[in-house]
């Protein structure tokens, strides 16, 4: 609902409680680790650790603030975050949150009405953060992580929120990235957004244009999203 308020669709009453301080303070806990320079196949197995405790949450936020080009921002809506370990060493972090309120390439791909989008948007989950740590150089590791996460996330989401998402989405900023790891993990490229952002003037670019990629989590995702 906060997303809808930010988009000017609704007005919520003022919060009863003060929001927590979003400031992330850096510490030695997130200093660079030992360099990893080997193919992903030699690093197996890949272990996903779900962020569940406040201490883990603070550490995840700190890594993202320190190493992700967008820094840390609280993920919107229902969310899950992961630490990714290989051979007992932290190598990457993933964060998933609420889907974009609307984006033409995705909605055309699904083939649904405005009412269906409002009803079923929660069944789409956005991969909002993905960070391979800078000291990790491992060919194919990113795509292997994405594939493993796509298999596990529906069960984790079901356990946390009592429903299963049916589609993953992500936005890849051009020209900073080209989405190679998503392509290698069998995600589908749908096109580009308009670069307007939440507060952008209609028809004018206000934020970087991004490529949209999606990954169906089952074969009946369209029926679920248009039902």
mmCIF file with all atom_site columns, C-alpha atoms in Angstrom:
data_model
loop_
_atom_site.group_PDB
_atom_site.id
_atom_site.type_symbol
_atom_site.label_atom_id
_atom_site.label_alt_id
_atom_site.label_comp_id
_atom_site.label_asym_id
_atom_site.label_entity_id
_atom_site.label_seq_id
_atom_site.pdbx_PDB_ins_code
_atom_site.Cartn_x
_atom_site.Cartn_y
_atom_site.Cartn_z
_atom_site.occupancy
_atom_site.B_iso_or_equiv
_atom_site.pdbx_formal_charge
_atom_site.auth_seq_id
_atom_site.auth_comp_id
_atom_site.auth_asym_id
_atom_site.auth_atom_id
_atom_site.pdbx_PDB_model_num
ATOM 1   C CA . UNK A 1 1   ? 0.000  0.000   0.000   1.00 0.00 ? 1   UNK A CA 1
ATOM 2   C CA . UNK A 1 2   ? 2.961  2.303   0.554   1.00 0.00 ? 2   UNK A CA 1
ATOM 3   C CA . UNK A 1 3   ? 3.865  1.752   -3.096  1.00 0.00 ? 3   UNK A CA 1
ATOM 4   C CA . UNK A 1 4   ? 0.349  2.803   -4.130  1.00 0.00 ? 4   UNK A CA 1
ATOM 5   C CA . UNK A 1 5   ? 0.580  5.917   -1.957  1.00 0.00 ? 5   UNK A CA 1
ATOM 6   C CA . UNK A 1 6   ? 3.955  6.796   -3.506  1.00 0.00 ? 6   UNK A CA 1
ATOM 7   C CA . UNK A 1 7   ? 2.349  6.487   -6.935  1.00 0.00 ? 7   UNK A CA 1
ATOM 8   C CA . UNK A 1 8   ? -0.441 8.880   -5.912  1.00 0.00 ? 8   UNK A CA 1
ATOM 9   C CA . UNK A 1 9   ? -3.166 6.239   -6.119  1.00 0.00 ? 9   UNK A CA 1
ATOM 10  C CA . UNK A 1 10  ? -4.281 6.352   -2.483  1.00 0.00 ? 10  UNK A CA 1
ATOM 11  C CA . UNK A 1 11  ? -3.709 8.431   0.651   1.00 0.00 ? 11  UNK A CA 1
ATOM 12  C CA . UNK A 1 12  ? -2.894 6.602   3.868   1.00 0.00 ? 12  UNK A CA 1
ATOM 13  C CA . UNK A 1 13  ? -3.350 7.989   7.391   1.00 0.00 ? 13  UNK A CA 1
ATOM 14  C CA . UNK A 1 14  ? -0.174 9.137   9.162   1.00 0.00 ? 14  UNK A CA 1
ATOM 15  C CA . UNK A 1 15  ? 1.826  6.301   10.781  1.00 0.00 ? 15  UNK A CA 1
ATOM 16  C CA . UNK A 1 16  ? 1.124  5.606   14.448  1.00 0.00 ? 16  UNK A CA 1
ATOM 17  C CA . UNK A 1 17  ? 4.719  4.644   15.153  1.00 0.00 ? 17  UNK A CA 1
ATOM 18  C CA . UNK A 1 18  ? 7.954  6.274   14.094  1.00 0.00 ? 18  UNK A CA 1
ATOM 19  C CA . UNK A 1 19  ? 9.632  4.459   11.239  1.00 0.00 ? 19  UNK A CA 1
ATOM 20  C CA . UNK A 1 20  ? 12.989 2.842   12.053  1.00 0.00 ? 20  UNK A CA 1
ATOM 21  C CA . UNK A 1 21  ? 16.158 4.685   11.079  1.00 0.00 ? 21  UNK A CA 1
ATOM 22  C CA . UNK A 1 22  ? 17.107 3.408   7.585   1.00 0.00 ? 22  UNK A CA 1
ATOM 23  C CA . UNK A 1 23  ? 20.715 4.576   7.901   1.00 0.00 ? 23  UNK A CA 1
ATOM 24  C CA . UNK A 1 24  ? 23.233 1.786   7.303   1.00 0.00 ? 24  UNK A CA 1
ATOM 25  C CA . UNK A 1 25  ? 26.527 2.047   9.170   1.00 0.00 ? 25  UNK A CA 1
ATOM 26  C CA . UNK A 1 26  ? 29.565 0.282   7.715   1.00 0.00 ? 26  UNK A CA 1
ATOM 27  C CA . UNK A 1 27  ? 31.782 -1.935  9.843   1.00 0.00 ? 27  UNK A CA 1
ATOM 28  C CA . UNK A 1 28  ? 34.699 -4.329  9.534   1.00 0.00 ? 28  UNK A CA 1
ATOM 29  C CA . UNK A 1 29  ? 32.202 -7.179  9.138   1.00 0.00 ? 29  UNK A CA 1
ATOM 30  C CA . UNK A 1 30  ? 31.801 -6.313  5.459   1.00 0.00 ? 30  UNK A CA 1
ATOM 31  C CA . UNK A 1 31  ? 35.457 -5.779  4.613   1.00 0.00 ? 31  UNK A CA 1
ATOM 32  C CA . UNK A 1 32  ? 36.587 -7.588  1.432   1.00 0.00 ? 32  UNK A CA 1
ATOM 33  C CA . UNK A 1 33  ? 37.044 -11.326 1.776   1.00 0.00 ? 33  UNK A CA 1
ATOM 34  C CA . UNK A 1 34  ? 39.518 -13.744 0.262   1.00 0.00 ? 34  UNK A CA 1
ATOM 35  C CA . UNK A 1 35  ? 39.707 -13.563 -3.517  1.00 0.00 ? 35  UNK A CA 1
ATOM 36  C CA . UNK A 1 36  ? 37.919 -16.310 -5.434  1.00 0.00 ? 36  UNK A CA 1
ATOM 37  C CA . UNK A 1 37  ? 39.012 -16.859 -9.029  1.00 0.00 ? 37  UNK A CA 1
ATOM 38  C CA . UNK A 1 38  ? 37.724 -20.190 -10.294 1.00 0.00 ? 38  UNK A CA 1
ATOM 39  C CA . UNK A 1 39  ? 34.897 -21.601 -12.384 1.00 0.00 ? 39  UNK A CA 1
ATOM 40  C CA . UNK A 1 40  ? 31.525 -21.980 -10.709 1.00 0.00 ? 40  UNK A CA 1
ATOM 41  C CA . UNK A 1 41  ? 31.506 -25.737 -11.212 1.00 0.00 ? 41  UNK A CA 1
ATOM 42  C CA . UNK A 1 42  ? 34.472 -26.096 -8.882  1.00 0.00 ? 42  UNK A CA 1
ATOM 43  C CA . UNK A 1 43  ? 32.767 -24.066 -6.144  1.00 0.00 ? 43  UNK A CA 1
ATOM 44  C CA . UNK A 1 44  ? 29.776 -26.364 -5.659  1.00 0.00 ? 44  UNK A CA 1
ATOM 45  C CA . UNK A 1 45  ? 27.684 -26.776 -3.689  1.00 0.00 ? 45  UNK A CA 1
ATOM 46  C CA . UNK A 1 46  ? 25.961 -23.391 -3.624  1.00 0.00 ? 46  UNK A CA 1
ATOM 47  C CA . UNK A 1 47  ? 24.181 -22.750 -0.331  1.00 0.00 ? 47  UNK A CA 1
ATOM 48  C CA . UNK A 1 48  ? 21.348 -20.225 0.109   1.00 0.00 ? 48  UNK A CA 1
ATOM 49  C CA . UNK A 1 49  ? 20.848 -18.814 3.603   1.00 0.00 ? 49  UNK A CA 1
ATOM 50  C CA . UNK A 1 50  ? 17.585 -16.980 4.152   1.00 0.00 ? 50  UNK A CA 1
ATOM 51  C CA . UNK A 1 51  ? 17.799 -13.736 6.123   1.00 0.00 ? 51  UNK A CA 1
ATOM 52  C CA . UNK A 1 52  ? 15.627 -14.346 9.181   1.00 0.00 ? 52  UNK A CA 1
ATOM 53  C CA . UNK A 1 53  ? 17.121 -12.531 12.164  1.00 0.00 ? 53  UNK A CA 1
ATOM 54  C CA . UNK A 1 54  ? 17.762 -8.851  12.865  1.00 0.00 ? 54  UNK A CA 1
ATOM 55  C CA . UNK A 1 55  ? 21.518 -9.368  12.981  1.00 0.00 ? 55  UNK A CA 1
ATOM 56  C CA . UNK A 1 56  ? 21.420 -11.061 9.559   1.00 0.00 ? 56  UNK A CA 1
ATOM 57  C CA . UNK A 1 57  ? 19.220 -8.270  8.227   1.00 0.00 ? 57  UNK A CA 1
ATOM 58  C CA . UNK A 1 58  ? 21.647 -5.581  9.364   1.00 0.00 ? 58  UNK A CA 1
ATOM 59  C CA . UNK A 1 59  ? 24.566 -7.471  7.838   1.00 0.00 ? 59  UNK A CA 1
ATOM 60  C CA . UNK A 1 60  ? 22.749 -7.975  4.508   1.00 0.00 ? 60  UNK A CA 1
ATOM 61  C CA . UNK A 1 61  ? 21.862 -4.273  4.399   1.00 0.00 ? 61  UNK A CA 1
ATOM 62  C CA . UNK A 1 62  ? 25.458 -3.342  5.134   1.00 0.00 ? 62  UNK A CA 1
ATOM 63  C CA . UNK A 1 63  ? 26.864 -5.486  2.318   1.00 0.00 ? 63  UNK A CA 1
ATOM 64  C CA . UNK A 1 64  ? 24.368 -4.039  -0.146  1.00 0.00 ? 64  UNK A CA 1
ATOM 65  C CA . UNK A 1 65  ? 25.054 -0.476  0.977   1.00 0.00 ? 65  UNK A CA 1
ATOM 66  C CA . UNK A 1 66  ? 28.775 -1.010  0.608   1.00 0.00 ? 66  UNK A CA 1
ATOM 67  C CA . UNK A 1 67  ? 28.998 -2.932  -2.656  1.00 0.00 ? 67  UNK A CA 1
ATOM 68  C CA . UNK A 1 68  ? 25.808 -2.572  -4.724  1.00 0.00 ? 68  UNK A CA 1
ATOM 69  C CA . UNK A 1 69  ? 25.803 0.377   -7.116  1.00 0.00 ? 69  UNK A CA 1
ATOM 70  C CA . UNK A 1 70  ? 22.319 1.431   -5.937  1.00 0.00 ? 70  UNK A CA 1
ATOM 71  C CA . UNK A 1 71  ? 23.150 1.045   -2.263  1.00 0.00 ? 71  UNK A CA 1
ATOM 72  C CA . UNK A 1 72  ? 20.632 -0.060  0.330   1.00 0.00 ? 72  UNK A CA 1
ATOM 73  C CA . UNK A 1 73  ? 16.983 0.925   0.240   1.00 0.00 ? 73  UNK A CA 1
ATOM 74  C CA . UNK A 1 74  ? 14.265 -0.951  2.143   1.00 0.00 ? 74  UNK A CA 1
ATOM 75  C CA . UNK A 1 75  ? 12.623 -3.446  -0.196  1.00 0.00 ? 75  UNK A CA 1
ATOM 76  C CA . UNK A 1 76  ? 8.906  -2.772  -0.757  1.00 0.00 ? 76  UNK A CA 1
ATOM 77  C CA . UNK A 1 77  ? 6.128  -5.063  0.372   1.00 0.00 ? 77  UNK A CA 1
ATOM 78  C CA . UNK A 1 78  ? 6.534  -8.789  0.945   1.00 0.00 ? 78  UNK A CA 1
ATOM 79  C CA . UNK A 1 79  ? 10.190 -9.704  0.618   1.00 0.00 ? 79  UNK A CA 1
ATOM 80  C CA . UNK A 1 80  ? 12.881 -12.335 1.018   1.00 0.00 ? 80  UNK A CA 1
ATOM 81  C CA . UNK A 1 81  ? 16.632 -11.834 1.164   1.00 0.00 ? 81  UNK A CA 1
ATOM 82  C CA . UNK A 1 82  ? 19.436 -14.361 0.850   1.00 0.00 ? 82  UNK A CA 1
ATOM 83  C CA . UNK A 1 83  ? 23.121 -14.773 1.562   1.00 0.00 ? 83  UNK A CA 1
ATOM 84  C CA . UNK A 1 84  ? 24.826 -17.040 -0.988  1.00 0.00 ? 84  UNK A CA 1
ATOM 85  C CA . UNK A 1 85  ? 27.727 -19.203 0.175   1.00 0.00 ? 85  UNK A CA 1
ATOM 86  C CA . UNK A 1 86  ? 30.141 -21.392 -1.764  1.00 0.00 ? 86  UNK A CA 1
ATOM 87  C CA . UNK A 1 87  ? 32.624 -23.542 0.134   1.00 0.00 ? 87  UNK A CA 1
ATOM 88  C CA . UNK A 1 88  ? 31.583 -21.772 3.356   1.00 0.00 ? 88  UNK A CA 1
ATOM 89  C CA . UNK A 1 89  ? 32.531 -18.346 1.997   1.00 0.00 ? 89  UNK A CA 1
ATOM 90  C CA . UNK A 1 90  ? 30.018 -15.590 1.306   1.00 0.00 ? 90  UNK A CA 1
ATOM 91  C CA . UNK A 1 91  ? 30.031 -14.872 -2.416  1.00 0.00 ? 91  UNK A CA 1
ATOM 92  C CA . UNK A 1 92  ? 26.759 -13.090 -3.252  1.00 0.00 ? 92  UNK A CA 1
ATOM 93  C CA . UNK A 1 93  ? 23.522 -11.564 -1.969  1.00 0.00 ? 93  UNK A CA 1
ATOM 94  C CA . UNK A 1 94  ? 20.001 -11.571 -3.392  1.00 0.00 ? 94  UNK A CA 1
ATOM 95  C CA . UNK A 1 95  ? 16.918 -9.555  -2.492  1.00 0.00 ? 95  UNK A CA 1
ATOM 96  C CA . UNK A 1 96  ? 13.317 -9.995  -3.675  1.00 0.00 ? 96  UNK A CA 1
ATOM 97  C CA . UNK A 1 97  ? 10.393 -7.645  -3.080  1.00 0.00 ? 97  UNK A CA 1
ATOM 98  C CA . UNK A 1 98  ? 7.110  -6.416  -4.508  1.00 0.00 ? 98  UNK A CA 1
ATOM 99  C CA . UNK A 1 99  ? 6.702  -6.243  -8.282  1.00 0.00 ? 99  UNK A CA 1
ATOM 100 C CA . UNK A 1 100 ? 6.548  -3.014  -10.264 1.00 0.00 ? 100 UNK A CA 1
ATOM 101 C CA . UNK A 1 101 ? 3.041  -1.552  -10.142 1.00 0.00 ? 101 UNK A CA 1
ATOM 102 C CA . UNK A 1 102 ? 2.818  -1.487  -13.923 1.00 0.00 ? 102 UNK A CA 1
ATOM 103 C CA . UNK A 1 103 ? 5.132  -1.957  -16.879 1.00 0.00 ? 103 UNK A CA 1
ATOM 104 C CA . UNK A 1 104 ? 3.849  -2.368  -20.413 1.00 0.00 ? 104 UNK A CA 1
ATOM 105 C CA . UNK A 1 105 ? 6.186  -5.161  -21.647 1.00 0.00 ? 105 UNK A CA 1
ATOM 106 C CA . UNK A 1 106 ? 5.311  -7.412  -18.711 1.00 0.00 ? 106 UNK A CA 1
ATOM 107 C CA . UNK A 1 107 ? 1.579  -6.785  -18.837 1.00 0.00 ? 107 UNK A CA 1
ATOM 108 C CA . UNK A 1 108 ? 1.505  -7.392  -22.600 1.00 0.00 ? 108 UNK A CA 1
ATOM 109 C CA . UNK A 1 109 ? 3.468  -10.620 -22.093 1.00 0.00 ? 109 UNK A CA 1
ATOM 110 C CA . UNK A 1 110 ? 0.924  -11.822 -19.536 1.00 0.00 ? 110 UNK A CA 1
ATOM 111 C CA . UNK A 1 111 ? -2.087 -10.535 -21.484 1.00 0.00 ? 111 UNK A CA 1
ATOM 112 C CA . UNK A 1 112 ? -4.226 -9.271  -18.626 1.00 0.00 ? 112 UNK A CA 1
ATOM 113 C CA . UNK A 1 113 ? -6.586 -6.427  -17.868 1.00 0.00 ? 113 UNK A CA 1
ATOM 114 C CA . UNK A 1 114 ? -6.059 -3.567  -15.431 1.00 0.00 ? 114 UNK A CA 1
ATOM 115 C CA . UNK A 1 115 ? -8.399 -5.229  -12.931 1.00 0.00 ? 115 UNK A CA 1
ATOM 116 C CA . UNK A 1 116 ? -6.557 -8.539  -13.204 1.00 0.00 ? 116 UNK A CA 1
ATOM 117 C CA . UNK A 1 117 ? -3.247 -6.755  -12.610 1.00 0.00 ? 117 UNK A CA 1
ATOM 118 C CA . UNK A 1 118 ? -4.526 -5.128  -9.420  1.00 0.00 ? 118 UNK A CA 1
ATOM 119 C CA . UNK A 1 119 ? -5.917 -8.436  -8.183  1.00 0.00 ? 119 UNK A CA 1
ATOM 120 C CA . UNK A 1 120 ? -2.908 -10.650 -8.899  1.00 0.00 ? 120 UNK A CA 1
ATOM 121 C CA . UNK A 1 121 ? 0.134  -8.369  -8.732  1.00 0.00 ? 121 UNK A CA 1
ATOM 122 C CA . UNK A 1 122 ? 1.275  -10.026 -5.496  1.00 0.00 ? 122 UNK A CA 1
ATOM 123 C CA . UNK A 1 123 ? 1.943  -13.233 -7.453  1.00 0.00 ? 123 UNK A CA 1
ATOM 124 C CA . UNK A 1 124 ? 4.857  -11.508 -9.210  1.00 0.00 ? 124 UNK A CA 1
ATOM 125 C CA . UNK A 1 125 ? 8.099  -11.024 -7.269  1.00 0.00 ? 125 UNK A CA 1
ATOM 126 C CA . UNK A 1 126 ? 10.814 -8.552  -8.220  1.00 0.00 ? 126 UNK A CA 1
ATOM 127 C CA . UNK A 1 127 ? 14.503 -9.438  -7.974  1.00 0.00 ? 127 UNK A CA 1
ATOM 128 C CA . UNK A 1 128 ? 15.445 -5.991  -6.688  1.00 0.00 ? 128 UNK A CA 1
ATOM 129 C CA . UNK A 1 129 ? 19.050 -6.701  -5.668  1.00 0.00 ? 129 UNK A CA 1
ATOM 130 C CA . UNK A 1 130 ? 21.686 -9.144  -6.901  1.00 0.00 ? 130 UNK A CA 1
ATOM 131 C CA . UNK A 1 131 ? 25.286 -8.606  -5.894  1.00 0.00 ? 131 UNK A CA 1
ATOM 132 C CA . UNK A 1 132 ? 28.220 -10.882 -6.622  1.00 0.00 ? 132 UNK A CA 1
ATOM 133 C CA . UNK A 1 133 ? 30.852 -9.592  -4.219  1.00 0.00 ? 133 UNK A CA 1
ATOM 134 C CA . UNK A 1 134 ? 33.688 -7.738  -5.990  1.00 0.00 ? 134 UNK A CA 1
ATOM 135 C CA . UNK A 1 135 ? 36.446 -10.130 -4.943  1.00 0.00 ? 135 UNK A CA 1
ATOM 136 C CA . UNK A 1 136 ? 34.611 -13.089 -6.521  1.00 0.00 ? 136 UNK A CA 1
ATOM 137 C CA . UNK A 1 137 ? 35.517 -13.804 -10.153 1.00 0.00 ? 137 UNK A CA 1
ATOM 138 C CA . UNK A 1 138 ? 33.745 -17.002 -11.165 1.00 0.00 ? 138 UNK A CA 1
ATOM 139 C CA . UNK A 1 139 ? 32.396 -17.718 -14.638 1.00 0.00 ? 139 UNK A CA 1
ATOM 140 C CA . UNK A 1 140 ? 28.769 -18.914 -14.655 1.00 0.00 ? 140 UNK A CA 1
ATOM 141 C CA . UNK A 1 141 ? 28.341 -18.439 -10.899 1.00 0.00 ? 141 UNK A CA 1
ATOM 142 C CA . UNK A 1 142 ? 25.671 -15.742 -11.266 1.00 0.00 ? 142 UNK A CA 1
ATOM 143 C CA . UNK A 1 143 ? 23.458 -17.836 -13.554 1.00 0.00 ? 143 UNK A CA 1
ATOM 144 C CA . UNK A 1 144 ? 23.855 -20.894 -11.322 1.00 0.00 ? 144 UNK A CA 1
ATOM 145 C CA . UNK A 1 145 ? 22.762 -18.834 -8.312  1.00 0.00 ? 145 UNK A CA 1
ATOM 146 C CA . UNK A 1 146 ? 19.715 -17.523 -10.180 1.00 0.00 ? 146 UNK A CA 1
ATOM 147 C CA . UNK A 1 147 ? 18.677 -21.028 -11.229 1.00 0.00 ? 147 UNK A CA 1
ATOM 148 C CA . UNK A 1 148 ? 19.041 -22.441 -7.726  1.00 0.00 ? 148 UNK A CA 1
ATOM 149 C CA . UNK A 1 149 ? 17.161 -19.524 -6.189  1.00 0.00 ? 149 UNK A CA 1
ATOM 150 C CA . UNK A 1 150 ? 14.253 -19.831 -8.639  1.00 0.00 ? 150 UNK A CA 1
ATOM 151 C CA . UNK A 1 151 ? 13.772 -23.436 -7.518  1.00 0.00 ? 151 UNK A CA 1
ATOM 152 C CA . UNK A 1 152 ? 13.840 -22.613 -3.814  1.00 0.00 ? 152 UNK A CA 1
ATOM 153 C CA . UNK A 1 153 ? 12.068 -19.251 -3.572  1.00 0.00 ? 153 UNK A CA 1
ATOM 154 C CA . UNK A 1 154 ? 8.459  -20.462 -4.100  1.00 0.00 ? 154 UNK A CA 1
ATOM 155 C CA . UNK A 1 155 ? 8.708  -22.777 -1.075  1.00 0.00 ? 155 UNK A CA 1
ATOM 156 C CA . UNK A 1 156 ? 10.293 -20.072 1.083   1.00 0.00 ? 156 UNK A CA 1
ATOM 157 C CA . UNK A 1 157 ? 7.631  -17.567 0.003   1.00 0.00 ? 157 UNK A CA 1
ATOM 158 C CA . UNK A 1 158 ? 4.875  -20.059 0.770   1.00 0.00 ? 158 UNK A CA 1
ATOM 159 C CA . UNK A 1 159 ? 6.308  -20.656 4.236   1.00 0.00 ? 159 UNK A CA 1
ATOM 160 C CA . UNK A 1 160 ? 6.628  -16.930 4.935   1.00 0.00 ? 160 UNK A CA 1
ATOM 161 C CA . UNK A 1 161 ? 3.466  -15.506 3.333   1.00 0.00 ? 161 UNK A CA 1
ATOM 162 C CA . UNK A 1 162 ? 1.177  -18.506 2.762   1.00 0.00 ? 162 UNK A CA 1
ATOM 163 C CA . UNK A 1 163 ? 0.998  -18.195 -1.027  1.00 0.00 ? 163 UNK A CA 1
ATOM 164 C CA . UNK A 1 164 ? 3.249  -19.109 -3.947  1.00 0.00 ? 164 UNK A CA 1
ATOM 165 C CA . UNK A 1 165 ? 4.428  -16.554 -6.518  1.00 0.00 ? 165 UNK A CA 1
ATOM 166 C CA . UNK A 1 166 ? 4.249  -17.610 -10.157 1.00 0.00 ? 166 UNK A CA 1
ATOM 167 C CA . UNK A 1 167 ? 6.568  -15.151 -11.919 1.00 0.00 ? 167 UNK A CA 1
ATOM 168 C CA . UNK A 1 168 ? 9.891  -13.446 -11.196 1.00 0.00 ? 168 UNK A CA 1
ATOM 169 C CA . UNK A 1 169 ? 10.886 -10.142 -12.780 1.00 0.00 ? 169 UNK A CA 1
ATOM 170 C CA . UNK A 1 170 ? 13.956 -7.938  -12.731 1.00 0.00 ? 170 UNK A CA 1
ATOM 171 C CA . UNK A 1 171 ? 15.062 -4.658  -14.281 1.00 0.00 ? 171 UNK A CA 1
ATOM 172 C CA . UNK A 1 172 ? 18.601 -4.401  -15.668 1.00 0.00 ? 172 UNK A CA 1
ATOM 173 C CA . UNK A 1 173 ? 19.980 -0.898  -16.089 1.00 0.00 ? 173 UNK A CA 1
ATOM 174 C CA . UNK A 1 174 ? 21.382 -0.083  -19.526 1.00 0.00 ? 174 UNK A CA 1
ATOM 175 C CA . UNK A 1 175 ? 24.145 0.422   -20.508 1.00 0.00 ? 175 UNK A CA 1
ATOM 176 C CA . UNK A 1 176 ? 25.690 -0.479  -17.148 1.00 0.00 ? 176 UNK A CA 1
ATOM 177 C CA . UNK A 1 177 ? 24.659 -4.143  -17.527 1.00 0.00 ? 177 UNK A CA 1
ATOM 178 C CA . UNK A 1 178 ? 23.421 -6.337  -20.374 1.00 0.00 ? 178 UNK A CA 1
ATOM 179 C CA . UNK A 1 179 ? 21.668 -9.130  -18.454 1.00 0.00 ? 179 UNK A CA 1
ATOM 180 C CA . UNK A 1 180 ? 24.017 -11.934 -19.486 1.00 0.00 ? 180 UNK A CA 1
ATOM 181 C CA . UNK A 1 181 ? 23.488 -13.970 -16.315 1.00 0.00 ? 181 UNK A CA 1
ATOM 182 C CA . UNK A 1 182 ? 19.687 -13.752 -16.615 1.00 0.00 ? 182 UNK A CA 1
ATOM 183 C CA . UNK A 1 183 ? 19.841 -14.934 -20.211 1.00 0.00 ? 183 UNK A CA 1
ATOM 184 C CA . UNK A 1 184 ? 22.119 -17.817 -19.195 1.00 0.00 ? 184 UNK A CA 1
ATOM 185 C CA . UNK A 1 185 ? 19.651 -18.777 -16.442 1.00 0.00 ? 185 UNK A CA 1
ATOM 186 C CA . UNK A 1 186 ? 16.824 -18.977 -19.035 1.00 0.00 ? 186 UNK A CA 1
ATOM 187 C CA . UNK A 1 187 ? 15.026 -15.777 -18.095 1.00 0.00 ? 187 UNK A CA 1
ATOM 188 C CA . UNK A 1 188 ? 13.016 -14.156 -20.908 1.00 0.00 ? 188 UNK A CA 1
ATOM 189 C CA . UNK A 1 189 ? 13.785 -10.662 -22.178 1.00 0.00 ? 189 UNK A CA 1
ATOM 190 C CA . UNK A 1 190 ? 10.595 -8.630  -22.693 1.00 0.00 ? 190 UNK A CA 1
ATOM 191 C CA . UNK A 1 191 ? 11.835 -5.183  -23.700 1.00 0.00 ? 191 UNK A CA 1
ATOM 192 C CA . UNK A 1 192 ? 12.566 -1.860  -22.017 1.00 0.00 ? 192 UNK A CA 1
ATOM 193 C CA . UNK A 1 193 ? 10.681 0.380   -19.646 1.00 0.00 ? 193 UNK A CA 1
ATOM 194 C CA . UNK A 1 194 ? 10.170 4.077   -20.371 1.00 0.00 ? 194 UNK A CA 1
ATOM 195 C CA . UNK A 1 195 ? 12.604 5.384   -17.771 1.00 0.00 ? 195 UNK A CA 1
ATOM 196 C CA . UNK A 1 196 ? 9.954  7.586   -16.180 1.00 0.00 ? 196 UNK A CA 1
ATOM 197 C CA . UNK A 1 197 ? 10.229 6.447   -12.572 1.00 0.00 ? 197 UNK A CA 1
ATOM 198 C CA . UNK A 1 198 ? 7.504  7.044   -10.007 1.00 0.00 ? 198 UNK A CA 1
ATOM 199 C CA . UNK A 1 199 ? 7.654  10.819  -10.188 1.00 0.00 ? 199 UNK A CA 1
ATOM 200 C CA . UNK A 1 200 ? 8.656  11.264  -13.807 1.00 0.00 ? 200 UNK A CA 1
ATOM 201 C CA . UNK A 1 201 ? 6.652  13.466  -16.151 1.00 0.00 ? 201 UNK A CA 1
ATOM 202 C CA . UNK A 1 202 ? 4.550  11.438  -18.562 1.00 0.00 ? 202 UNK A CA 1
ATOM 203 C CA . UNK A 1 203 ? 6.390  10.922  -21.837 1.00 0.00 ? 203 UNK A CA 1
ATOM 204 C CA . UNK A 1 204 ? 9.743  12.127  -20.477 1.00 0.00 ? 204 UNK A CA 1
ATOM 205 C CA . UNK A 1 205 ? 12.652 10.026  -19.250 1.00 0.00 ? 205 UNK A CA 1
ATOM 206 C CA . UNK A 1 206 ? 13.594 10.823  -15.635 1.00 0.00 ? 206 UNK A CA 1
ATOM 207 C CA . UNK A 1 207 ? 15.565 7.718   -14.581 1.00 0.00 ? 207 UNK A CA 1
ATOM 208 C CA . UNK A 1 208 ? 17.813 5.291   -16.513 1.00 0.00 ? 208 UNK A CA 1
ATOM 209 C CA . UNK A 1 209 ? 16.045 3.037   -18.999 1.00 0.00 ? 209 UNK A CA 1
ATOM 210 C CA . UNK A 1 210 ? 16.108 -0.605  -17.936 1.00 0.00 ? 210 UNK A CA 1
ATOM 211 C CA . UNK A 1 211 ? 15.672 -3.949  -19.653 1.00 0.00 ? 211 UNK A CA 1
ATOM 212 C CA . UNK A 1 212 ? 12.912 -6.145  -18.261 1.00 0.00 ? 212 UNK A CA 1
ATOM 213 C CA . UNK A 1 213 ? 13.508 -9.877  -17.778 1.00 0.00 ? 213 UNK A CA 1
ATOM 214 C CA . UNK A 1 214 ? 11.044 -12.420 -16.380 1.00 0.00 ? 214 UNK A CA 1
ATOM 215 C CA . UNK A 1 215 ? 11.155 -16.033 -15.260 1.00 0.00 ? 215 UNK A CA 1
ATOM 216 C CA . UNK A 1 216 ? 7.960  -18.147 -14.934 1.00 0.00 ? 216 UNK A CA 1
ATOM 217 C CA . UNK A 1 217 ? 7.963  -20.311 -11.816 1.00 0.00 ? 217 UNK A CA 1
ATOM 218 C CA . UNK A 1 218 ? 5.441  -22.778 -13.233 1.00 0.00 ? 218 UNK A CA 1
ATOM 219 C CA . UNK A 1 219 ? 3.715  -23.605 -16.510 1.00 0.00 ? 219 UNK A CA 1
ATOM 220 C CA . UNK A 1 220 ? 0.334  -22.176 -15.463 1.00 0.00 ? 220 UNK A CA 1
ATOM 221 C CA . UNK A 1 221 ? 1.554  -18.701 -14.488 1.00 0.00 ? 221 UNK A CA 1
ATOM 222 C CA . UNK A 1 222 ? -0.638 -16.920 -17.064 1.00 0.00 ? 222 UNK A CA 1
ATOM 223 C CA . UNK A 1 223 ? -3.789 -18.603 -15.790 1.00 0.00 ? 223 UNK A CA 1
ATOM 224 C CA . UNK A 1 224 ? -2.924 -17.561 -12.235 1.00 0.00 ? 224 UNK A CA 1
ATOM 225 C CA . UNK A 1 225 ? -2.218 -13.962 -13.264 1.00 0.00 ? 225 UNK A CA 1
ATOM 226 C CA . UNK A 1 226 ? -5.345 -13.568 -15.397 1.00 0.00 ? 226 UNK A CA 1
ATOM 227 C CA . UNK A 1 227 ? -7.769 -15.459 -13.158 1.00 0.00 ? 227 UNK A CA 1
#
